[in-house]
Amino acid sequence: MTQTTIDDFLKDVLVLAVVCNQWGDTGKGKVVDLFTGWSNIVVRGTGGANAGHTIVLGGQEFIFHLVPSGILYDAQGKINVVGNGVAFNPGTFIEELGYLDEHRQSYDRLKVSHRAKLLMPQHVVMDCIGEMMKGTGRVGTTGRGIGPCYKDHYDRIGLVVNDMLNVDTLREKLKKNLESKLRELKCVDPEKIHEAMDRLGLGEFYKKDGKYAPFDIDALIDKFREYGKRLNEMIGDTDDLVKNSLSRGLRVLLEGAQGLLLSIDYGTYPYVTSSDCSIEGLVKGAGLTMRDVDLTLGIVKAPFMTRVGDGPFPSEFGGYGSEIYCAAGAEHDIFYEAKQFLGCDVNLERVRTLQRQRKKEELKEEYRKVVKHIKEHESDVVKLMNSHDPFLRGVGTRLLGMEYGATTSRPRRTAALDLPLLRYAMQFNGPELALTKLDVYNQCERIPICTHYIYQGPDHRVGIRTLRRGDRIDVAIPDAEVLRYCEAQYKMYAGWMQDISGCRSYDELPGKLLSILNDVEKETGGRIRIASVGKERDATILRAA
Ligand code: IMP
């Protein structure tokens, strides 16, 4: 029963990348946190405040959206970097700095790329109005302006962080940018835009009249100059910093955001985010190249999985019913589900008012009460998870795994682990796997795992292959038109029915769990290098190569 140490695990590694092989929310924060002690520099390379990274330290939960997860090690001399590929919202970032101040955590070594894409209020407005206008074709974005920000970059009308430091450039680029937004908003009722801006807390940037109405260009310039001044010391050429650190033999940890299946280039398009969240996107956004990476760990939540937002999800518990139910978003959040399924005495009307008014402290109090109730009623949650009704199994899994959006509080859609999708993701992120949240299923009696699909749609040409009804698919085809007709086929496993959170080596894990893990390796050609058996940092099993 030998335990593998981090030094053994990372022998000969100088650049370690942690990415996700699913739809994000797989516990990357915990894995990154585990290796931060080893690293000298932690870099985020993609995504923006659409991500939510949760880290539990000393019993306290920290959630970050933009700041890299290694920030809690700042005082120990670690450098944290927001790389060039990030969609950077300085307002959110500064709020997170305030949160760090509140918790007396330093951020003296935090750096932001001068080339990171600048995310501005008009992007948030466009994201929300764009989703409203798409109707049933919506993507279910996080509403954080990510798509419009990257779109501007590719349209060559985007701004970068450096522009906050040069007022004339800021004004000129902003004019051009806002003119394009005005063209896009031409057919939208101005009152609707006004309402949306107020609802989004962006009222201070609204102007009824003037050349750039509904946007107040002067207010935007003032605010972003102020941000520039506040962040002045942190902004710099981080590509250079990362490359130089590497050439001096420092250890680099690359922190992915979202997951391969959400990648704009490789994901289940169009139900994806707007950055490339594969290992390639991460490396580029951090200022490195693939040649620099020594080890890529692909995170896999198992033996269940989740996704938020719209889009096909073949092994979803409760199928279409769950999809529609979860599409109601925050309306079916943890407060609602604790009341509805566990009889928790929560005043939903009050919670909704607090949410609208953004009363964070009062909400936290309500949240604590609800979480306490869920813990006290764990046996009822387990019953839900073991229910024969797939929808209820999904609800039980969600409540047990606390699967609610860290950014939006939406209920995450839950499903059986899907091996066709995993095989697909591994083609990009490689064979080394880190399995997380295994302990959530400690009391699960029967565990389905999706081994392959049977195609049930009309004839459909994919490249040189024509898919026909009844065809078997082993490696997922990430095309929404194909995936929606894929019927998941399962192998059933008996649950291990014991607490694994004390296990510290692979061979200590129960035989029934090991047989599932062996099958996952055999079926995908992967190698499980990490098994996470609990929330805390040390509840993690490392396995030699
Ligand atoms: P956007 O990134 O806000 O544009 O959203 C596009 C899609 O990506 C939506 O389905 C979101 O739910 C999803 N998404 C974005 N960020 C995350 C994340 O951190 N975890 C899970 N899903 C995400």
XYZ file of C-alpha atoms and ligand atoms in Angstrom:
568
model
C 0.000 0.000 0.000
C 2.491 2.605 -1.117
C 1.516 6.241 -1.417
C 2.967 8.158 -4.331
C 4.330 11.569 -3.343
C 3.921 14.684 -5.481
C 7.681 14.744 -6.138
C 7.604 11.156 -7.428
C 4.476 11.878 -9.409
C 6.030 14.894 -11.117
C 9.562 13.584 -11.528
C 11.143 15.195 -14.622
C 8.135 17.510 -15.137
C 8.685 21.251 -15.533
C 5.403 22.209 -17.191
C 2.248 20.553 -15.933
C -1.130 21.310 -17.532
C -4.487 20.572 -15.932
C -7.407 20.522 -18.350
C -10.884 19.023 -18.326
C -12.092 16.246 -20.618
C -15.781 17.021 -20.125
C -17.955 20.144 -19.892
C -16.099 21.863 -17.071
C -17.014 21.919 -13.372
C -15.048 18.754 -12.800
C -12.997 19.846 -9.802
C -10.030 21.323 -11.651
C -9.583 23.829 -8.834
C -8.805 21.065 -6.379
C -6.268 19.370 -8.656
C -4.599 22.667 -9.502
C -4.470 23.543 -5.826
C -2.837 20.195 -5.084
C 0.079 20.978 -7.387
C 0.424 24.662 -6.638
C 2.806 23.895 -3.785
C 5.065 22.133 -6.312
C 4.936 24.930 -8.873
C 6.611 28.327 -8.968
C 4.157 29.943 -11.332
C 0.459 29.281 -12.048
C -1.007 30.501 -15.337
C -4.561 30.764 -16.643
C -4.732 30.858 -20.426
C -8.359 30.798 -21.570
C -11.931 31.693 -20.661
C -12.995 34.430 -18.322
C -15.418 35.026 -15.487
C -17.673 32.324 -16.971
C -15.476 29.860 -15.081
C -15.811 29.218 -11.387
C -13.004 27.512 -9.513
C -13.766 26.236 -6.035
C -10.963 25.530 -3.594
C -11.462 24.218 -0.084
C -8.696 25.234 2.285
C -8.750 24.727 6.041
C -12.469 23.975 5.860
C -13.155 27.260 4.080
C -14.464 27.379 0.536
C -13.019 29.943 -1.884
C -14.576 30.556 -5.286
C -12.619 32.421 -7.968
C -13.738 33.309 -11.457
C -10.763 35.136 -12.956
C -7.953 35.023 -10.455
C -5.839 31.856 -10.901
C -6.411 29.133 -8.304
C -2.815 29.360 -7.086
C -3.508 32.748 -5.514
C -3.821 31.324 -2.005
C -0.078 30.569 -2.219
C 0.931 34.109 -3.083
C 2.429 34.657 0.354
C 4.680 31.657 -0.265
C 6.247 33.311 -3.272
C 4.198 31.773 -6.088
C 3.533 33.902 -9.114
C -0.013 33.835 -10.522
C -0.660 34.903 -14.092
C -3.744 35.777 -16.132
C -2.521 34.962 -19.635
C -3.052 36.556 -23.045
C -5.915 34.231 -24.019
C -8.209 35.257 -21.180
C -11.340 37.390 -21.629
C -10.538 39.828 -18.857
C -13.256 41.737 -17.031
C -11.364 44.183 -14.795
C -14.462 44.956 -12.694
C -14.892 41.296 -11.711
C -11.159 40.944 -11.185
C -11.019 43.922 -8.836
C -14.000 42.517 -6.918
C -12.020 39.313 -6.441
C -9.074 41.324 -5.169
C -11.468 42.844 -2.632
C -12.521 39.345 -1.600
C -8.858 38.413 -1.131
C -8.353 41.552 0.978
C -11.332 40.589 3.121
C -9.788 37.182 3.766
C -6.338 38.693 4.350
C -4.846 36.830 1.413
C -2.026 38.594 -0.394
C -1.746 38.991 -4.181
C 1.605 40.739 -4.463
C 2.815 38.461 -7.258
C -0.330 38.482 -9.365
C 0.232 39.502 -13.010
C -2.121 40.192 -15.916
C -1.143 39.936 -19.585
C -1.167 43.278 -21.363
C -2.578 41.341 -24.356
C -5.502 39.700 -22.525
C -8.780 40.477 -24.260
C -10.593 43.320 -22.552
C -14.159 42.421 -21.644
C -16.367 45.482 -21.314
C -20.002 46.198 -20.326
C -21.148 46.257 -23.971
C -20.077 42.608 -24.247
C -22.246 41.617 -21.303
C -25.189 43.519 -22.802
C -24.682 41.877 -26.201
C -24.425 38.422 -24.605
C -27.748 38.793 -22.788
C -29.632 40.448 -25.629
C -28.135 37.999 -28.134
C -29.364 35.025 -26.111
C -32.837 36.587 -25.764
C -33.038 37.136 -29.517
C -31.920 33.587 -30.350
C -35.018 32.160 -28.607
C -35.011 28.370 -28.859
C -31.640 28.429 -30.626
C -29.958 29.870 -27.547
C -26.783 28.379 -26.133
C -27.523 28.991 -22.464
C -24.425 31.104 -21.883
C -23.337 32.267 -18.467
C -24.231 35.809 -19.535
C -20.734 37.083 -18.720
C -20.041 38.592 -22.167
C -17.515 35.950 -23.168
C -18.758 35.255 -26.709
C -19.062 38.920 -27.754
C -15.616 39.692 -26.310
C -13.857 36.943 -28.305
C -15.994 37.747 -31.327
C -14.645 41.305 -31.296
C -11.121 39.926 -31.104
C -11.621 37.874 -34.274
C -13.511 40.733 -35.888
C -10.409 42.876 -35.216
C -12.357 45.474 -33.268
C -11.529 44.205 -29.784
C -9.628 45.992 -27.043
C -6.850 44.556 -24.912
C -5.864 45.150 -21.306
C -3.027 47.438 -22.380
C -5.569 49.886 -23.813
C -6.659 50.813 -20.304
C -3.238 52.411 -19.860
C -3.453 54.729 -22.896
C -6.473 56.982 -22.854
C -6.287 58.118 -26.487
C -6.049 54.572 -27.787
C -8.816 53.558 -25.419
C -11.120 56.259 -26.790
C -10.360 55.537 -30.457
C -10.713 51.772 -30.164
C -13.808 52.088 -28.031
C -15.510 54.352 -30.574
C -14.968 51.796 -33.303
C -16.112 49.004 -31.045
C -19.293 50.766 -29.922
C -20.176 51.711 -33.507
C -20.279 48.018 -34.368
C -22.470 47.317 -31.346
C -24.892 50.045 -32.352
C -25.248 48.485 -35.798
C -26.039 45.131 -34.175
C -28.540 46.689 -31.771
C -30.356 48.723 -34.408
C -33.539 46.671 -34.338
C -33.706 46.258 -30.557
C -36.129 48.408 -28.590
C -33.944 50.973 -26.706
C -36.114 50.583 -23.609
C -35.330 46.845 -23.563
C -31.623 47.662 -23.645
C -32.052 50.153 -20.840
C -33.924 47.572 -18.765
C -31.294 44.927 -19.480
C -28.471 47.250 -18.454
C -30.204 48.063 -15.171
C -30.872 44.397 -14.506
C -27.244 43.566 -15.193
C -26.048 46.240 -12.789
C -24.642 48.276 -15.696
C -26.964 51.268 -15.341
C -24.028 53.631 -14.812
C -22.944 53.059 -18.442
C -26.384 53.834 -19.917
C -27.037 57.089 -21.773
C -30.346 57.946 -23.373
C -29.000 60.309 -26.037
C -25.816 61.006 -27.885
C -23.836 59.397 -30.665
C -23.122 56.183 -28.734
C -26.454 55.861 -26.891
C -27.429 53.587 -25.170
C -23.765 53.478 -24.139
C -22.169 56.327 -22.260
C -18.733 56.418 -23.833
C -17.327 58.918 -21.338
C -18.494 56.859 -18.378
C -16.861 53.785 -19.933
C -13.585 55.608 -20.521
C -13.511 57.033 -17.002
C -14.202 53.655 -15.470
C -11.647 51.767 -17.535
C -8.963 54.391 -16.946
C -9.654 54.025 -13.242
C -9.306 50.238 -13.575
C -6.061 50.735 -15.497
C -4.664 52.871 -12.696
C -5.692 50.342 -10.077
C -4.109 47.421 -11.967
C -1.163 49.328 -13.415
C 1.508 47.449 -11.460
C 0.103 44.058 -12.369
C -0.123 44.552 -16.109
C 2.809 43.393 -18.208
C 4.190 41.010 -20.816
C 3.325 37.746 -19.136
C 4.286 35.652 -22.201
C 7.827 36.825 -21.605
C 7.552 36.266 -17.893
C 6.367 32.660 -18.343
C 8.981 31.824 -20.999
C 11.794 33.351 -18.973
C 10.675 31.552 -15.830
C 10.764 28.289 -17.722
C 14.208 28.923 -19.123
C 15.410 29.556 -15.566
C 14.127 26.106 -14.578
C 11.063 27.308 -12.665
C 8.069 24.980 -12.547
C 4.987 26.058 -14.431
C 1.444 24.941 -13.729
C -1.086 25.682 -16.469
C -4.643 25.948 -15.205
C -7.350 25.134 -17.736
C -10.850 26.588 -17.700
C -14.109 24.970 -18.854
C -13.601 21.659 -20.705
C -12.731 20.066 -24.020
C -16.387 19.517 -24.919
C -16.974 23.261 -24.581
C -14.055 24.184 -26.829
C -14.996 26.464 -29.713
C -12.768 24.353 -31.969
C -13.317 20.797 -30.709
C -16.471 20.906 -28.581
C -20.110 20.117 -29.259
C -20.579 23.185 -31.447
C -22.624 25.411 -31.301
C -23.231 24.551 -27.624
C -19.765 25.634 -26.623
C -17.973 28.580 -25.133
C -15.968 30.946 -27.312
C -12.417 29.983 -26.404
C -10.432 26.850 -27.147
C -10.415 25.044 -23.827
C -8.322 22.132 -25.068
C -4.707 21.722 -24.021
C -3.686 23.547 -27.206
C -5.792 26.625 -26.406
C -4.534 26.683 -22.844
C -0.888 26.485 -23.836
C -1.221 29.233 -26.423
C -3.178 31.497 -24.092
C -0.472 31.071 -21.475
C 2.285 32.145 -23.855
C 3.870 28.710 -24.399
C 3.797 26.026 -27.095
C 2.864 22.348 -26.986
C 6.570 21.463 -27.067
C 6.939 22.984 -23.610
C 4.385 20.740 -21.906
C 5.714 17.708 -20.035
C 2.501 16.322 -18.572
C -1.174 16.988 -19.324
C -3.732 15.743 -16.847
C -7.275 15.486 -18.221
C -9.887 15.726 -15.497
C -12.885 13.433 -15.623
C -15.739 13.593 -13.165
C -16.748 9.984 -12.474
C -18.711 7.814 -12.398
C -21.302 10.487 -13.146
C -20.854 13.644 -15.196
C -22.487 17.044 -15.601
C -23.005 19.884 -17.997
C -24.649 23.297 -17.737
C -26.337 25.165 -20.514
C -28.176 23.772 -23.492
C -27.112 21.106 -25.962
C -27.304 17.332 -26.423
C -26.238 15.128 -23.535
C -26.865 11.484 -24.472
C -26.572 9.827 -21.049
C -28.472 12.513 -19.109
C -30.460 11.156 -16.160
C -34.057 11.894 -17.027
C -33.275 12.750 -20.668
C -35.256 15.543 -22.271
C -37.351 16.132 -19.124
C -34.193 16.956 -17.200
C -32.890 19.137 -20.018
C -36.055 21.259 -20.006
C -36.202 21.368 -16.227
C -32.574 22.501 -15.938
C -33.043 25.040 -18.732
C -35.166 27.029 -16.275
C -31.769 27.863 -14.785
C -31.511 29.602 -11.448
C -35.260 29.091 -10.905
C -34.458 25.426 -10.109
C -31.371 26.172 -8.041
C -30.305 24.556 -4.782
C -32.846 26.574 -2.765
C -35.695 25.334 -4.928
C -34.546 21.713 -4.975
C -33.912 21.546 -1.226
C -37.471 22.790 -0.656
C -39.119 20.741 -3.360
C -37.380 17.399 -2.851
C -36.268 17.520 0.795
C -38.967 19.681 2.389
C -36.470 22.339 3.500
C -38.201 25.311 5.091
C -36.761 27.981 2.800
C -38.575 31.174 1.876
C -38.082 31.167 -1.892
C -39.656 34.567 -2.379
C -37.179 36.140 0.027
C -34.259 34.307 -1.613
C -35.269 35.544 -5.065
C -35.511 39.114 -3.754
C -32.064 38.826 -2.175
C -30.698 37.454 -5.454
C -32.201 40.330 -7.418
C -30.801 42.833 -4.952
C -27.403 41.069 -4.976
C -27.381 40.880 -1.180
C -24.432 38.534 -0.919
C -24.119 38.225 2.865
C -27.808 37.468 3.481
C -27.757 34.993 0.609
C -24.737 33.238 2.065
C -26.654 32.860 5.325
C -29.658 31.313 3.507
C -27.277 29.082 1.558
C -25.632 27.831 4.766
C -29.053 26.929 6.172
C -29.992 24.999 3.056
C -26.673 23.134 2.940
C -27.088 22.192 6.600
C -30.554 20.838 5.845
C -29.248 18.806 2.909
C -26.482 17.304 5.070
C -28.942 16.434 7.820
C -31.169 14.702 5.292
C -28.440 12.843 3.476
C -30.280 9.523 3.685
C -33.188 11.070 1.734
C -30.788 12.403 -0.870
C -29.229 8.956 -1.201
C -32.720 7.506 -1.710
C -33.279 9.972 -4.544
C -29.955 9.016 -6.107
C -30.854 5.332 -5.924
C -34.343 5.910 -7.286
C -35.505 3.901 -10.298
C -36.879 7.127 -11.749
C -33.968 8.524 -13.802
C -35.043 12.140 -13.283
C -34.987 11.696 -9.494
C -31.643 9.894 -9.772
C -30.411 13.033 -11.493
C -31.775 15.296 -8.749
C -30.232 13.074 -6.059
C -26.869 13.111 -7.821
C -27.042 16.892 -8.105
C -27.885 17.388 -4.433
C -25.264 14.920 -3.252
C -22.533 16.343 -5.470
C -23.660 19.956 -4.876
C -23.843 20.339 -8.632
C -24.992 23.923 -8.985
C -23.202 26.515 -11.111
C -20.496 28.384 -9.181
C -21.013 31.325 -11.548
C -24.754 31.260 -12.193
C -26.182 28.941 -9.463
C -27.962 27.026 -12.240
C -28.653 23.324 -11.601
C -26.115 21.277 -13.528
C -27.568 18.544 -15.696
C -26.394 15.158 -14.400
C -25.670 11.994 -16.357
C -23.892 8.666 -16.386
C -20.201 8.748 -17.298
C -20.039 8.760 -21.079
C -17.082 6.826 -22.510
C -17.639 7.742 -26.204
C -17.246 11.410 -25.275
C -14.237 10.632 -23.121
C -12.543 8.707 -25.944
C -13.127 11.705 -28.175
C -11.750 14.227 -25.657
C -8.648 12.138 -25.043
C -7.698 12.443 -28.708
C -6.813 16.054 -27.900
C -5.969 16.122 -24.215
C -4.075 12.846 -24.104
C -4.306 9.618 -22.106
C -3.457 10.704 -18.558
C -6.597 11.003 -16.472
C -7.528 12.491 -13.113
C -10.838 11.152 -11.814
C -12.705 13.418 -9.420
C -15.721 13.273 -7.130
C -15.646 9.477 -6.888
C -16.810 9.684 -3.268
C -20.137 11.264 -4.268
C -21.256 7.770 -5.286
C -20.127 6.041 -2.064
C -23.687 4.952 -1.382
C -24.882 4.342 -4.899
C -26.306 0.852 -5.348
C -26.152 0.474 -9.106
C -23.942 2.515 -11.386
C -24.617 2.813 -15.120
C -21.742 3.719 -17.424
C -22.331 4.586 -21.063
C -20.025 2.382 -23.153
C -21.184 3.321 -26.687
C -24.094 4.794 -28.644
C -26.557 3.477 -31.170
C -27.375 6.110 -33.771
C -31.150 6.550 -34.134
C -31.441 9.457 -36.552
C -32.002 9.875 -40.269
C -29.142 9.128 -42.682
C -26.494 11.700 -42.032
C -23.213 12.245 -43.795
C -20.230 12.974 -41.560
C -17.109 13.432 -43.648
C -16.655 10.244 -45.678
C -19.017 8.213 -43.484
C -22.784 8.015 -43.764
C -24.426 7.304 -40.452
C -27.505 5.103 -40.630
C -30.074 4.190 -38.014
C -28.753 1.340 -35.861
C -25.045 2.174 -36.383
C -22.791 1.735 -33.388
C -20.665 4.707 -32.315
C -17.723 4.194 -29.966
C -15.996 7.538 -30.291
C -18.446 10.432 -30.040
C -18.939 12.681 -33.041
C -19.155 16.138 -31.478
C -21.728 17.384 -33.939
C -24.953 18.457 -32.221
C -26.949 17.086 -35.189
C -25.477 13.624 -34.575
C -25.281 13.634 -30.794
C -28.947 14.431 -30.371
C -29.798 11.133 -32.107
C -27.336 9.024 -30.169
C -28.938 6.556 -27.836
C -26.611 5.784 -24.946
C -25.950 2.098 -24.209
C -24.943 1.159 -20.691
C -23.063 -1.372 -18.670
C -24.382 -1.682 -15.105
C -22.014 -1.985 -12.174
C -22.733 -2.789 -8.535
C -21.817 0.154 -6.289
C -19.002 -0.174 -3.743
C -21.264 1.004 -0.897
C -18.547 2.246 1.456
C -16.796 5.454 2.362
C -13.591 5.833 0.363
C -12.559 9.243 1.644
C -9.881 7.705 3.894
C -8.171 5.755 1.089
C -4.727 7.094 0.248
C -3.405 4.550 -2.232
C -4.944 3.023 -5.317
C -4.896 -0.550 -4.051
C -6.808 0.480 -0.915
C -9.875 1.308 -3.038
C -12.759 -1.186 -2.840
C -12.683 -4.007 -5.395
C -15.987 -2.970 -6.983
C -14.690 0.523 -7.637
C -11.407 -0.832 -8.957
C -13.252 -2.995 -11.442
C -15.050 0.126 -12.768
C -11.756 2.027 -12.982
C -10.025 -0.873 -14.736
C -12.825 -0.955 -17.284
C -12.532 2.802 -17.867
C -8.829 2.368 -18.605
C -9.373 -0.671 -20.796
C -12.235 0.917 -22.725
C -10.493 4.239 -23.382
C -6.809 3.338 -23.469
C -6.244 5.904 -20.720
C -4.222 5.710 -17.559
C -5.804 6.902 -14.304
C -3.095 8.931 -12.557
C -5.268 10.601 -9.924
C -8.343 9.503 -7.997
C -9.991 12.175 -5.878
C -11.863 10.608 -2.964
C -13.009 13.666 -1.008
C -13.140 17.462 -0.977
C -10.018 18.206 1.038
C -6.608 18.501 -0.581
C -5.214 15.356 1.031
C -8.207 13.207 -0.003
C -6.409 12.446 -3.247
C -4.655 9.346 -4.535
C -1.693 9.821 -6.855
C -0.569 6.944 -9.003
C 2.832 6.528 -10.602
C 2.984 6.452 -14.414
P -20.322 31.264 -22.251
O -18.946 30.726 -22.005
O -20.845 32.087 -21.095
O -20.447 31.953 -23.569
O -21.334 30.016 -22.328
C -21.302 29.082 -23.392
C -21.548 27.673 -22.865
O -20.447 27.285 -22.061
C -22.775 27.539 -21.982
O -23.348 26.274 -22.195
C -22.206 27.618 -20.574
O -23.035 26.973 -19.637
C -20.905 26.893 -20.766
N -19.886 27.268 -19.798
C -19.126 28.380 -19.804
N -18.284 28.378 -18.756
C -18.498 27.248 -18.088
C -17.883 26.655 -16.927
O -16.964 27.169 -16.292
N -18.381 25.449 -16.552
C -19.368 24.825 -17.241
N -19.952 25.335 -18.316
C -19.519 26.531 -18.740
